[in-house]
Coordinates of C-alpha atoms in Angstrom, one line a residue:
Chain A
X1 CA -22.1 31.3 103.8
X2 CA -18.7 32.7 103.1
X3 CA -19.2 36.0 104.8
X4 CA -20.0 34.2 108.0
X5 CA -16.7 32.4 108.0
X6 CA -14.7 35.4 107.0
X7 CA -16.1 37.9 109.4
X8 CA -15.1 36.4 112.7
X9 CA -11.8 35.0 111.5
X10 CA -10.3 38.3 110.4
X11 CA -10.6 40.8 113.2
X12 CA -9.3 38.8 116.2
X13 CA -6.3 37.5 114.3
X14 CA -5.5 40.9 112.9
X15 CA -6.3 42.9 116.0
X16 CA -3.0 42.4 118.1
X17 CA -0.8 43.5 115.2
X18 CA -2.9 46.5 114.3
X19 CA -3.8 47.8 117.8
X20 CA -0.8 50.0 118.3
X21 CA -3.3 52.9 118.0
X22 CA -6.7 52.3 119.5
X23 CA -8.6 53.7 116.5
X24 CA -7.3 51.0 114.1
X25 CA -9.2 48.0 115.2
X26 CA -12.4 49.9 115.0
X27 CA -11.6 51.2 111.6
X28 CA -10.7 47.7 110.4
X29 CA -14.0 46.3 111.7
X30 CA -15.9 49.2 110.1
X31 CA -14.2 48.5 106.7
X32 CA -15.0 44.8 107.1
X33 CA -18.6 45.5 107.8
X34 CA -18.9 47.6 104.7
X35 CA -17.2 44.9 102.6
X36 CA -19.5 42.2 104.0
X37 CA -22.5 44.3 103.2
X38 CA -21.3 44.9 99.6
X39 CA -20.5 41.3 99.2
X40 CA -23.9 40.2 100.4
X41 CA -25.4 42.5 97.7
X42 CA -23.0 41.1 95.1
X43 CA -23.7 37.5 95.9
X44 CA -27.4 37.9 96.4
X45 CA -28.3 37.1 92.7
X46 CA -26.3 33.9 92.8
X47 CA -27.9 32.7 96.0
X48 CA -31.3 33.7 94.8
X49 CA -30.8 31.8 91.6
X50 CA -30.0 28.6 93.5
X51 CA -32.9 29.2 95.8
X52 CA -35.3 29.7 93.0
X53 CA -34.1 26.6 91.2
X54 CA -35.4 24.7 94.2
X55 CA -38.9 26.3 94.4
X56 CA -42.2 25.0 93.1
X57 CA -44.0 27.1 90.5
X58 CA -46.4 28.5 93.1
X59 CA -43.5 29.5 95.4
X60 CA -41.6 31.2 92.6
X61 CA -44.6 33.6 92.3
X62 CA -45.4 34.0 96.0
X63 CA -42.1 33.6 97.8
X64 CA -39.3 35.8 96.6
X65 CA -37.0 35.1 99.5
X66 CA -33.7 33.3 99.2
X67 CA -34.8 30.0 100.6
X68 CA -37.6 27.8 99.4
X69 CA -40.1 26.9 102.0
X70 CA -40.5 23.5 100.4
X71 CA -37.5 22.0 98.5
X72 CA -38.5 21.1 95.0
X73 CA -35.5 19.3 93.5
X74 CA -37.7 18.0 90.7
X75 CA -36.9 21.1 88.7
X76 CA -33.5 19.6 87.9
X77 CA -34.8 16.3 86.2
X78 CA -37.6 18.3 84.6
X79 CA -35.2 20.9 83.1
X80 CA -32.9 18.1 82.0
X81 CA -35.7 16.5 80.0
X82 CA -37.6 19.7 79.1
X83 CA -36.8 19.6 75.4
X84 CA -36.8 16.8 72.8
X85 CA -33.1 16.5 73.3
X86 CA -31.8 15.9 76.8
X87 CA -29.7 18.6 78.4
X88 CA -26.9 16.0 78.8
X89 CA -26.4 16.2 75.1
X90 CA -26.0 20.0 75.3
X91 CA -23.5 19.6 78.0
X92 CA -21.5 17.1 76.0
X93 CA -21.6 19.5 73.0
X94 CA -20.4 22.4 75.1
X95 CA -17.7 20.3 76.7
X96 CA -16.4 19.1 73.4
X97 CA -16.2 22.6 71.9
X98 CA -14.6 24.0 75.1
X99 CA -12.0 21.2 75.4
X100 CA -11.0 21.4 71.7
X101 CA -10.8 25.2 72.0
X102 CA -8.5 24.8 75.0
X103 CA -6.3 22.3 73.1
X104 CA -6.2 24.5 70.0
X105 CA -5.4 27.7 71.8
X106 CA -2.7 26.1 74.0
X107 CA -0.8 24.6 71.0
X108 CA -1.2 27.2 68.4
X109 CA -0.7 30.2 70.6
X110 CA 2.4 28.8 72.2
X111 CA 4.0 28.1 68.8
X112 CA 3.3 31.7 67.6
X113 CA 4.4 33.1 71.0
X114 CA 7.7 31.3 70.8
X115 CA 8.4 32.7 67.4
X116 CA 7.6 36.2 68.5
X117 CA 9.5 36.1 71.7
X118 CA 12.6 34.2 70.7
X119 CA 13.2 33.7 67.0
X120 CA 14.6 36.4 64.7
X121 CA 13.0 36.4 61.3
X122 CA 12.3 38.9 58.6
X123 CA 9.3 41.2 59.3
X124 CA 9.0 40.0 62.9
X125 CA 8.2 43.5 64.1
X126 CA 5.6 44.0 61.4
X127 CA 3.8 40.7 62.2
X128 CA 4.0 41.4 65.9
X129 CA 2.3 44.8 65.4
X130 CA -0.4 43.1 63.4
X131 CA -0.9 40.6 66.1
X132 CA -1.3 43.4 68.7
X133 CA -3.7 45.1 66.3
X134 CA -5.9 42.0 66.1
X135 CA -6.1 42.1 69.9
X136 CA -8.4 45.1 69.6
X137 CA -10.5 43.8 66.7
X138 CA -14.0 43.1 67.9
X139 CA -15.2 39.6 67.0
X140 CA -18.6 41.0 65.9
X141 CA -17.0 42.8 63.1
X142 CA -15.8 39.6 61.3
X143 CA -18.7 37.4 62.1
X144 CA -20.7 38.0 58.9
X145 CA -17.9 37.4 56.4
X146 CA -16.5 34.5 58.5
X147 CA -19.9 32.9 58.4
X148 CA -20.1 33.3 54.7
X149 CA -16.6 31.8 54.2
X150 CA -17.3 28.8 56.5
X151 CA -20.6 28.3 54.7
X152 CA -18.9 28.4 51.3
X153 CA -16.7 25.6 52.5
X154 CA -19.7 23.7 53.7
X155 CA -18.6 23.8 57.3
X156 CA -21.8 25.4 58.6
X157 CA -24.3 22.8 59.6
X158 CA -22.2 20.2 57.9
X159 CA -21.5 16.7 59.2
X160 CA -19.7 18.2 62.1
X161 CA -21.2 21.6 62.7
X162 CA -18.6 22.7 65.3
X163 CA -15.8 23.2 62.7
X164 CA -16.4 27.0 62.5
X165 CA -16.2 27.2 66.3
X166 CA -13.1 25.1 66.7
X167 CA -10.9 25.6 63.5
X168 CA -10.0 29.2 64.3
X169 CA -8.8 28.2 67.7
X170 CA -6.2 26.0 66.2
X171 CA -4.9 28.9 64.2
X172 CA -3.9 31.1 67.1
X173 CA -6.7 33.6 66.4
X174 CA -7.0 34.4 70.1
X175 CA -4.4 37.2 70.1
X176 CA -4.8 37.6 73.8
X177 CA -3.3 34.3 74.6
X178 CA -0.5 34.8 72.1
X179 CA 0.3 38.1 73.8
X180 CA 0.1 36.5 77.2
X181 CA 2.5 33.8 76.3
X182 CA 4.9 36.1 74.5
X183 CA 5.1 38.1 77.8
X184 CA 5.7 34.9 79.7
X185 CA 8.4 33.5 77.4
X186 CA 10.2 36.8 77.6
X187 CA 10.6 36.1 81.3
X188 CA 12.3 32.8 80.7
X189 CA 16.1 33.4 81.0
X190 CA 17.7 33.5 77.6
X191 CA 20.8 31.8 79.0
X192 CA 18.8 28.5 78.9
X193 CA 18.4 28.9 75.2
X194 CA 22.0 29.7 74.8
X195 CA 23.0 26.7 76.8
X196 CA 20.8 24.5 74.7
X197 CA 22.2 26.1 71.5
X198 CA 25.7 25.3 72.6
X199 CA 24.6 21.7 73.2
X200 CA 23.6 21.8 69.5
X201 CA 19.9 22.2 69.8
X202 CA 18.0 23.7 66.9
X203 CA 15.1 26.2 67.4
X204 CA 12.8 23.2 67.4
X205 CA 15.0 21.5 70.1
X206 CA 15.0 24.6 72.2
X207 CA 11.2 24.8 71.9
X208 CA 10.7 21.2 72.8
X209 CA 13.2 21.0 75.7
X210 CA 13.4 24.5 77.1
X211 CA 10.3 26.6 76.3
X212 CA 7.6 24.0 76.3
X213 CA 8.4 22.5 79.8
X214 CA 8.9 25.9 81.3
X215 CA 5.7 27.4 79.8
X216 CA 3.4 25.2 81.9
X217 CA 2.1 28.1 84.0
X218 CA 1.2 30.2 80.9
X219 CA -0.4 27.1 79.3
X220 CA -2.5 26.4 82.4
X221 CA -3.7 30.0 82.6
X222 CA -4.6 30.0 78.9
X223 CA -6.4 26.7 79.3
X224 CA -8.5 27.9 82.2
X225 CA -9.5 31.2 80.6
X226 CA -10.1 29.6 77.3
X227 CA -12.4 27.0 78.8
X228 CA -14.4 29.5 80.8
X229 CA -14.8 32.0 78.0
X230 CA -15.8 29.3 75.5
X231 CA -18.2 27.7 77.9
X232 CA -19.8 31.1 78.5
X233 CA -19.6 32.2 74.9
X234 CA -23.0 32.8 73.2
X235 CA -22.7 34.9 70.1
X236 CA -20.6 32.6 67.9
X237 CA -22.4 29.5 69.1
X238 CA -25.8 31.2 68.4
X239 CA -24.7 32.1 64.8
X240 CA -23.2 28.7 63.8
X241 CA -25.4 26.1 65.5
X242 CA -28.9 25.7 64.0
X243 CA -30.0 22.1 64.8
X244 CA -31.4 21.4 68.3
X245 CA -29.2 18.4 68.7
X246 CA -26.1 20.4 68.0
X247 CA -26.9 23.2 70.5
X248 CA -24.5 24.0 73.2
X249 CA -25.6 24.8 76.7
X250 CA -25.9 28.7 76.3
X251 CA -27.9 28.3 73.1
X252 CA -30.1 25.7 74.6
X253 CA -30.8 27.9 77.7
X254 CA -32.3 30.6 75.4
X255 CA -35.0 28.0 74.4
X256 CA -36.5 28.4 77.8
X257 CA -37.1 32.1 77.1
X258 CA -39.5 31.3 74.3
X259 CA -41.6 29.2 76.6
X260 CA -41.9 31.4 79.6
X261 CA -44.9 29.6 81.0
X262 CA -44.9 29.7 84.8
X263 CA -44.0 26.0 85.1
X264 CA -40.8 26.4 83.0
X265 CA -39.2 29.0 85.3
X266 CA -38.1 26.4 87.9
X267 CA -36.5 24.1 85.3
X268 CA -35.0 27.1 83.6
X269 CA -33.3 28.2 86.8
X270 CA -32.2 24.6 87.5
X271 CA -30.4 24.3 84.2
X272 CA -29.0 27.8 84.6
X273 CA -27.4 26.7 87.9
X274 CA -26.0 23.5 86.3
X275 CA -24.7 25.5 83.3
X276 CA -22.6 27.7 85.7
X277 CA -21.3 24.7 87.6
X278 CA -18.2 24.0 85.5
X279 CA -17.2 27.6 85.6
X280 CA -17.8 27.7 89.3
X281 CA -15.7 24.6 89.9
X282 CA -12.9 26.1 87.9
X283 CA -13.2 29.2 90.0
X284 CA -13.0 27.2 93.2
X285 CA -10.0 25.2 92.0
X286 CA -8.0 28.0 90.5
X287 CA -9.3 31.1 92.3
X288 CA -5.8 32.3 93.3
X289 CA -4.5 31.7 89.7
X290 CA -7.4 33.4 88.1
X291 CA -7.0 36.5 90.2
X292 CA -3.2 36.5 89.7
X293 CA -3.4 35.9 86.0
X294 CA -5.7 38.9 85.7
X295 CA -3.4 40.9 87.9
X296 CA -0.4 40.4 85.7
X297 CA -1.9 40.5 82.3
X298 CA -5.1 42.4 82.5
X299 CA -7.1 39.5 81.2
X300 CA -10.8 40.1 81.0
X301 CA -13.3 37.9 82.9
Chain B
X1 CA 15.4 19.2 80.7
X2 CA 16.9 16.7 78.4
X3 CA 19.3 19.0 76.6
X4 CA 21.8 16.3 76.1
X5 CA 19.9 14.7 73.3
X6 CA 20.3 17.1 70.4
X7 CA 17.8 16.6 67.6
X8 CA 19.4 14.8 64.7
X9 CA 18.3 17.5 62.3
X10 CA 21.1 19.7 63.7
X11 CA 24.1 19.5 61.5
X12 CA 27.2 19.1 63.7
X13 CA 29.3 20.6 60.9
X14 CA 28.3 24.2 61.8
X15 CA 30.5 23.7 64.8
X16 CA 30.0 25.1 68.3
X17 CA 28.8 28.6 68.7
X18 CA 31.4 30.4 70.7
X19 CA 29.8 33.6 71.9
X20 CA 26.3 35.0 71.6
X21 CA 27.8 37.8 69.4
X22 CA 28.9 35.2 66.9
X23 CA 25.3 34.1 66.2
X24 CA 24.5 37.5 64.8
X25 CA 27.4 37.2 62.3
X26 CA 26.5 33.8 61.0
X27 CA 24.2 34.3 58.1
X28 CA 23.4 30.6 57.8
X29 CA 22.1 30.2 61.3
X30 CA 20.2 33.5 61.0
X31 CA 18.5 32.0 57.9
X32 CA 17.8 28.8 59.6
X33 CA 16.3 30.6 62.6
X34 CA 14.3 32.8 60.1
X35 CA 12.9 29.7 58.5
X36 CA 12.1 28.2 61.9
X37 CA 10.4 31.5 62.9
X38 CA 8.0 31.2 60.0
X39 CA 7.4 27.5 60.7
X40 CA 6.4 28.3 64.2
X41 CA 4.4 31.3 63.1
X42 CA 2.6 29.4 60.3
X43 CA -0.6 28.5 62.2
X44 CA -1.0 32.1 63.3
X45 CA -0.2 33.3 59.8
X46 CA -2.8 31.0 58.2
X47 CA -5.3 32.1 60.8
X48 CA -4.5 35.8 60.2
X49 CA -5.0 35.2 56.5
X50 CA -8.0 32.9 56.5
X51 CA -9.9 33.9 59.6
X52 CA -9.1 37.7 59.8
X53 CA -7.7 39.3 56.7
X54 CA -9.7 37.6 54.0
X55 CA -13.0 38.0 55.9
X56 CA -12.1 41.7 56.5
X57 CA -11.6 42.3 52.8
X58 CA -14.7 40.2 52.0
X59 CA -16.7 42.2 54.5
X60 CA -15.5 45.5 52.9
X61 CA -16.5 44.3 49.5
X62 CA -19.9 43.0 50.8
X63 CA -20.6 46.3 52.4
X64 CA -21.0 47.8 48.9
X65 CA -23.3 45.0 47.7
X66 CA -26.8 43.8 48.5
X67 CA -25.6 40.3 49.4
X68 CA -28.1 38.2 51.3
X69 CA -26.6 34.7 51.3
X70 CA -29.5 33.2 49.4
X71 CA -28.8 34.7 46.0
X72 CA -25.8 33.1 44.2
X73 CA -22.6 35.0 43.9
X74 CA -23.0 35.7 40.2
X75 CA -26.2 37.7 41.0
X76 CA -24.7 39.8 43.8
X77 CA -25.2 43.4 42.9
X78 CA -22.7 46.3 43.5
X79 CA -24.8 49.0 45.1
X80 CA -22.0 51.5 45.9
X81 CA -22.6 53.6 49.0
X82 CA -26.3 52.7 49.3
X83 CA -25.8 50.7 52.5
X84 CA -23.9 53.5 54.1
X85 CA -26.4 56.1 52.9
X86 CA -29.3 54.0 54.3
X87 CA -27.5 53.7 57.6
X88 CA -26.8 57.3 58.1
X89 CA -30.0 58.8 56.6
X90 CA -33.0 56.6 56.4
X91 CA -32.6 53.7 59.0
X92 CA -34.1 55.0 62.2
X93 CA -33.4 51.8 64.1
X94 CA -29.7 52.2 63.3
X95 CA -29.4 55.5 64.9
X96 CA -31.5 54.3 67.8
X97 CA -29.1 51.4 68.3
X98 CA -26.1 53.8 68.2
X99 CA -27.8 55.9 70.9
X100 CA -28.6 52.9 73.0
X101 CA -25.0 51.7 72.8
X102 CA -23.5 55.0 73.5
X103 CA -25.8 55.5 76.5
X104 CA -24.9 52.0 77.8
X105 CA -21.1 52.6 77.5
X106 CA -21.2 56.2 78.8
X107 CA -23.1 55.3 81.9
X108 CA -22.2 51.7 82.7
X109 CA -18.5 52.0 82.2
X110 CA -17.7 54.9 84.5
X111 CA -20.0 53.5 87.2
X112 CA -18.4 50.0 86.9
X113 CA -14.9 51.5 87.2
X114 CA -16.0 53.6 90.2
X115 CA -17.3 50.5 91.9
X116 CA -14.2 48.6 91.0
X117 CA -11.9 51.3 92.4
X118 CA -14.0 51.8 95.6
X119 CA -14.0 48.1 96.5
X120 CA -10.3 47.8 95.5
X121 CA -9.5 50.6 98.0
X122 CA -11.4 48.7 100.7
X123 CA -9.5 45.5 99.9
X124 CA -6.1 47.1 99.4
X125 CA -4.7 46.4 102.9
X126 CA -3.5 42.9 103.6
X127 CA -5.4 41.0 106.3
X128 CA -6.4 37.5 106.9
X129 CA -9.2 36.5 104.6
X130 CA -8.7 39.3 102.1
X131 CA -7.9 36.9 99.4
X132 CA -11.2 35.2 99.8
X133 CA -13.0 38.5 99.5
X134 CA -11.1 39.4 96.4
X135 CA -12.0 36.1 94.8
X136 CA -15.7 36.4 95.7
X137 CA -15.9 39.9 94.3
X138 CA -14.3 38.6 91.1
X139 CA -16.8 35.7 90.7
X140 CA -19.5 37.8 89.0
X141 CA -17.0 38.7 86.3
X142 CA -16.6 35.1 85.4
X143 CA -20.3 34.2 85.5
X144 CA -21.9 37.5 84.5
X145 CA -21.4 37.3 80.7
X146 CA -23.2 34.0 80.5
X147 CA -26.7 33.3 79.2
X148 CA -27.6 31.8 82.6
X149 CA -26.9 34.9 84.6
X150 CA -28.7 37.1 82.0
X151 CA -31.8 34.9 82.5
X152 CA -31.5 35.3 86.3
X153 CA -31.1 39.0 85.9
X154 CA -34.2 39.4 83.8
X155 CA -36.2 37.3 86.2
X156 CA -34.9 39.4 89.1
X157 CA -36.1 42.6 87.5
X158 CA -39.5 41.3 86.4
X159 CA -42.7 42.6 87.7
X160 CA -42.8 39.9 90.4
X161 CA -39.1 39.5 90.6
X162 CA -36.8 39.7 93.7
X163 CA -35.9 43.4 93.1
X164 CA -39.5 44.6 93.4
X165 CA -40.0 42.6 96.6
X166 CA -37.0 44.2 98.0
X167 CA -38.4 47.6 97.1
X168 CA -41.7 46.5 98.6
X169 CA -39.9 45.8 101.8
X170 CA -39.1 49.5 101.9
X171 CA -42.6 50.5 100.9
X172 CA -41.7 51.4 97.3
X173 CA -44.0 50.4 94.5
X174 CA -42.0 48.4 91.9
X175 CA -42.5 48.3 88.2
X176 CA -41.9 45.7 85.5
X177 CA -38.4 47.0 84.9
X178 CA -37.4 44.8 82.0
X179 CA -40.6 45.3 80.1
X180 CA -40.5 49.1 80.6
X181 CA -38.8 50.8 77.6
X182 CA -37.6 53.5 80.0
X183 CA -35.9 51.0 82.3
X184 CA -34.9 47.9 80.4
X185 CA -31.5 49.3 79.4
X186 CA -30.8 50.4 83.0
X187 CA -31.3 46.9 84.3
X188 CA -28.6 45.8 81.8
X189 CA -26.4 48.5 83.0
X190 CA -26.7 47.3 86.5
X191 CA -25.8 43.8 85.3
X192 CA -22.7 45.2 83.7
X193 CA -21.7 47.2 86.7
X194 CA -22.3 44.1 88.9
X195 CA -19.3 42.5 87.0
X196 CA -16.8 45.0 88.4
X197 CA -14.5 42.3 89.7
X198 CA -12.2 42.2 86.7
X199 CA -11.2 45.9 86.7
X200 CA -11.1 45.7 90.5
X201 CA -8.4 43.1 90.4
X202 CA -6.4 45.2 88.0
X203 CA -6.9 48.2 90.3
X204 CA -5.6 46.2 93.2
X205 CA -2.5 45.3 91.3
X206 CA -2.0 49.1 90.6
X207 CA -2.6 50.1 94.2
X208 CA 0.2 47.7 95.2
X209 CA 2.6 49.7 93.1
X210 CA 2.0 53.0 94.8
X211 CA 5.0 53.7 97.1
X212 CA 4.0 54.1 100.8
X213 CA 6.6 56.9 101.2
X214 CA 4.3 59.1 99.1
X215 CA 1.5 58.7 101.6
X216 CA 3.9 59.3 104.5
X217 CA 5.3 62.4 102.9
X218 CA 1.7 63.7 102.2
X219 CA 0.7 63.0 105.7
X220 CA 3.7 64.9 107.1
X221 CA 2.6 67.8 104.9
X222 CA -0.7 67.7 106.6
X223 CA -2.8 66.1 103.9
X224 CA -5.9 64.3 105.0
X225 CA -7.3 61.0 103.7
X226 CA -9.3 62.7 100.9
X227 CA -6.4 64.9 99.9
X228 CA -4.1 61.9 99.8
X229 CA -6.5 60.1 97.6
X230 CA -6.8 63.0 95.2
X231 CA -3.1 64.0 95.2
X232 CA -1.3 60.6 95.5
X233 CA -3.6 57.7 94.7
X234 CA -5.4 59.0 91.7
X235 CA -2.3 60.3 89.8
X236 CA -0.3 57.2 90.7
X237 CA -3.1 55.0 89.6
X238 CA -3.9 56.9 86.4
X239 CA -2.2 54.5 84.0
X240 CA -4.2 51.6 85.5
X241 CA -7.4 53.7 85.4
X242 CA -6.6 54.4 81.7
X243 CA -6.0 50.7 80.9
X244 CA -9.3 49.7 82.5
X245 CA -11.1 52.6 80.8
X246 CA -10.0 51.5 77.3
X247 CA -10.7 47.9 78.0
X248 CA -14.1 48.4 79.5
X249 CA -15.2 50.9 76.9
X250 CA -14.4 48.5 74.1
X251 CA -16.2 45.8 76.0
X252 CA -19.1 48.0 76.7
X253 CA -19.7 48.7 73.1
X254 CA -19.9 45.0 72.4
X255 CA -22.6 44.1 74.9
X256 CA -24.7 41.4 73.3
X257 CA -25.7 38.4 75.4
X258 CA -27.7 40.2 78.1
X259 CA -29.5 42.4 75.6
X260 CA -30.3 39.3 73.5
X261 CA -31.7 37.4 76.5
X262 CA -33.7 40.3 77.9
X263 CA -35.4 41.0 74.6
X264 CA -35.4 37.4 73.2
X265 CA -33.3 38.5 70.4
X266 CA -35.4 41.5 69.3
X267 CA -33.8 44.4 71.1
X268 CA -37.2 45.3 72.7
X269 CA -39.1 46.5 74.5
X270 CA -39.6 49.2 71.8
X271 CA -35.9 48.9 70.7
X272 CA -34.8 50.1 74.1
X273 CA -32.1 47.4 74.4
X274 CA -31.1 47.3 70.7
X275 CA -27.4 47.3 71.2
X276 CA -25.2 47.8 68.1
X277 CA -24.0 44.2 68.0
X278 CA -27.6 42.9 68.5
X279 CA -28.8 45.1 65.7
X280 CA -25.9 43.8 63.5
X281 CA -26.9 40.2 64.3
X282 CA -30.6 40.9 63.5
X283 CA -29.7 42.6 60.2
X284 CA -27.2 39.9 59.2
X285 CA -28.6 36.7 60.5
X286 CA -32.3 37.2 60.9
X287 CA -33.1 39.6 58.0
X288 CA -30.2 38.1 56.1
X289 CA -29.1 41.5 54.8
X290 CA -25.5 40.6 55.0
X291 CA -24.3 43.4 52.8
X292 CA -25.9 45.9 55.0
X293 CA -24.7 44.2 58.1
X294 CA -21.1 44.3 56.7
X295 CA -21.4 48.0 56.3
X296 CA -22.6 48.2 59.9
X297 CA -19.6 46.2 61.0
X298 CA -17.1 48.5 59.2
X299 CA -18.7 51.6 60.8
X300 CA -18.5 49.8 64.1
X301 CA -14.8 49.0 63.6
X302 CA -14.0 52.6 62.6
X303 CA -16.0 54.0 65.6
X304 CA -14.1 51.8 68.0
X305 CA -10.8 52.8 66.4
X306 CA -11.8 56.5 66.7
X307 CA -12.9 56.1 70.3
X308 CA -9.7 54.4 71.2
X309 CA -7.6 57.1 69.5
X310 CA -9.6 59.8 71.3
X311 CA -9.1 58.0 74.6
X312 CA -5.4 57.8 74.0
X313 CA -5.1 61.4 73.0
X314 CA -7.0 62.6 76.1
X315 CA -4.9 60.3 78.1
X316 CA -1.9 62.5 77.6
X317 CA -3.5 65.1 79.8
X318 CA -4.3 63.0 82.8
X319 CA -2.4 59.8 82.7
X320 CA 0.7 60.1 84.8
X321 CA 3.6 57.7 84.1
X322 CA 6.2 57.7 86.8
X323 CA 9.6 58.0 85.2
X324 CA 11.7 54.9 84.5
X325 CA 8.9 52.6 85.2
X326 CA 7.8 50.5 82.4
X327 CA 4.0 49.9 82.1

């Protein structure tokens, strides 16, 4: 789809500027063809997934091509109702966890980042080094004792089972976002702080009136990545959620694997497609920002 | 910015601050800022304590016990180094998981970086539409870690999946890749390599920093394209290669989702996809041997630390930082 639009658009537009030497246009087209070929390979699984989600059970076995011979949109409602709990519930659960994570990360990480980037306090260097250290700490290492602690405080499978997933996010435990925001705040001219200080602003005033409004781009980047990562996260949600009704979308998707009867494959693919939809929409809306954010900070996708 | 409305909490009595240098001299303001610093830092500090530090200490303690979450705390037994001994001497599946993880990281990470660099070189020049290409190559990095994509991947490499039909098109007989102990891990490697978009974007940023004069000078000296790549691009890019290598290696060791989905949480077929973290999950949350799992977690942490240190120490020999430039 995309390759078709990109391929004809690029060479004619670029040709006049590049054709000082005759070999250049040819080389450009050659490179473009290689890129289109690689891109086709890279995007193939995604298109195949969408195609398969629209195939009937027989076609899934017989026709391995991209396009279904006969559209079977019924996989979507079937998948939606495949379990005792509707997939709508799983989507609501995932959305709730993701949105609270976004909120928690944005608030708590910005507070910490402001302290690290702008305020002078005892042991700042020490705490900063620790924060950088936690950047490299794999989450899998802490999962067992964290689980035990949350369980001790009756937060696992309690009245609101998402506490273990959400509480840490309000305590700036995502060091990556703290670091990203520290880097960003360091780029805000200190003169603005000084001016506010002369006007009598306290550290709180400076945060409220200078840093907070100017940190919008960093907050948006954090929000986007936090949402996408939490939406895709599986490990922690698998560990903490045990009741079917509380499942988030990734955990619910694994239920399909248990029942790999032929008739479940279509619905499984349909729900897989739907589960990627929010991430894909974010990608379409913020494509430039995602790539740039990655560019400047080395964020992982 | 509404700077005119000074918060009422600011005592006017301290008077106007005349110069930035004065701030440093004023102990009272320093103290106030110090207090504010800790107020702003408090969520992070609480998080560090409750979500990171205490669990780490707890995990260290548990690694010397036979804790299994079902027995009450009072009956938890201190078993000394038994867990570690078992790990290193008598638990065959543990060593198998270590091998699987090392193989995964050693093969998938270099190939992923090579793919990322190759495509980044092709996308380095600016032309109309290049942004779209960059974005689309990055897309798998956003989706690839999800359960949904792992499900698709497993289906693709099934006996009657899309990959075998592609092979059939070329007259090659396929096999049930994901059910074959010899090939299951390789299909996961391909999935990991497929997500080369994130390091690719970082490579693109690095390539932008290479001064074009260097290529011109090299070309004047008669260096061909390949020579320019080896003598200019690679050394100039080495800090970015290093950054990607460290990041991707640490990530590679933590592979979990795809292995879980492929094997339905077992690490099969025949333990061929028993990644370290999957093994840890099984021991801790399926077998409920949380003491043992804690010991595994600590060895994992130390291993990652050692590998990072080793990477950094080898980096001295091949990572080239151009002078005066901050990285």
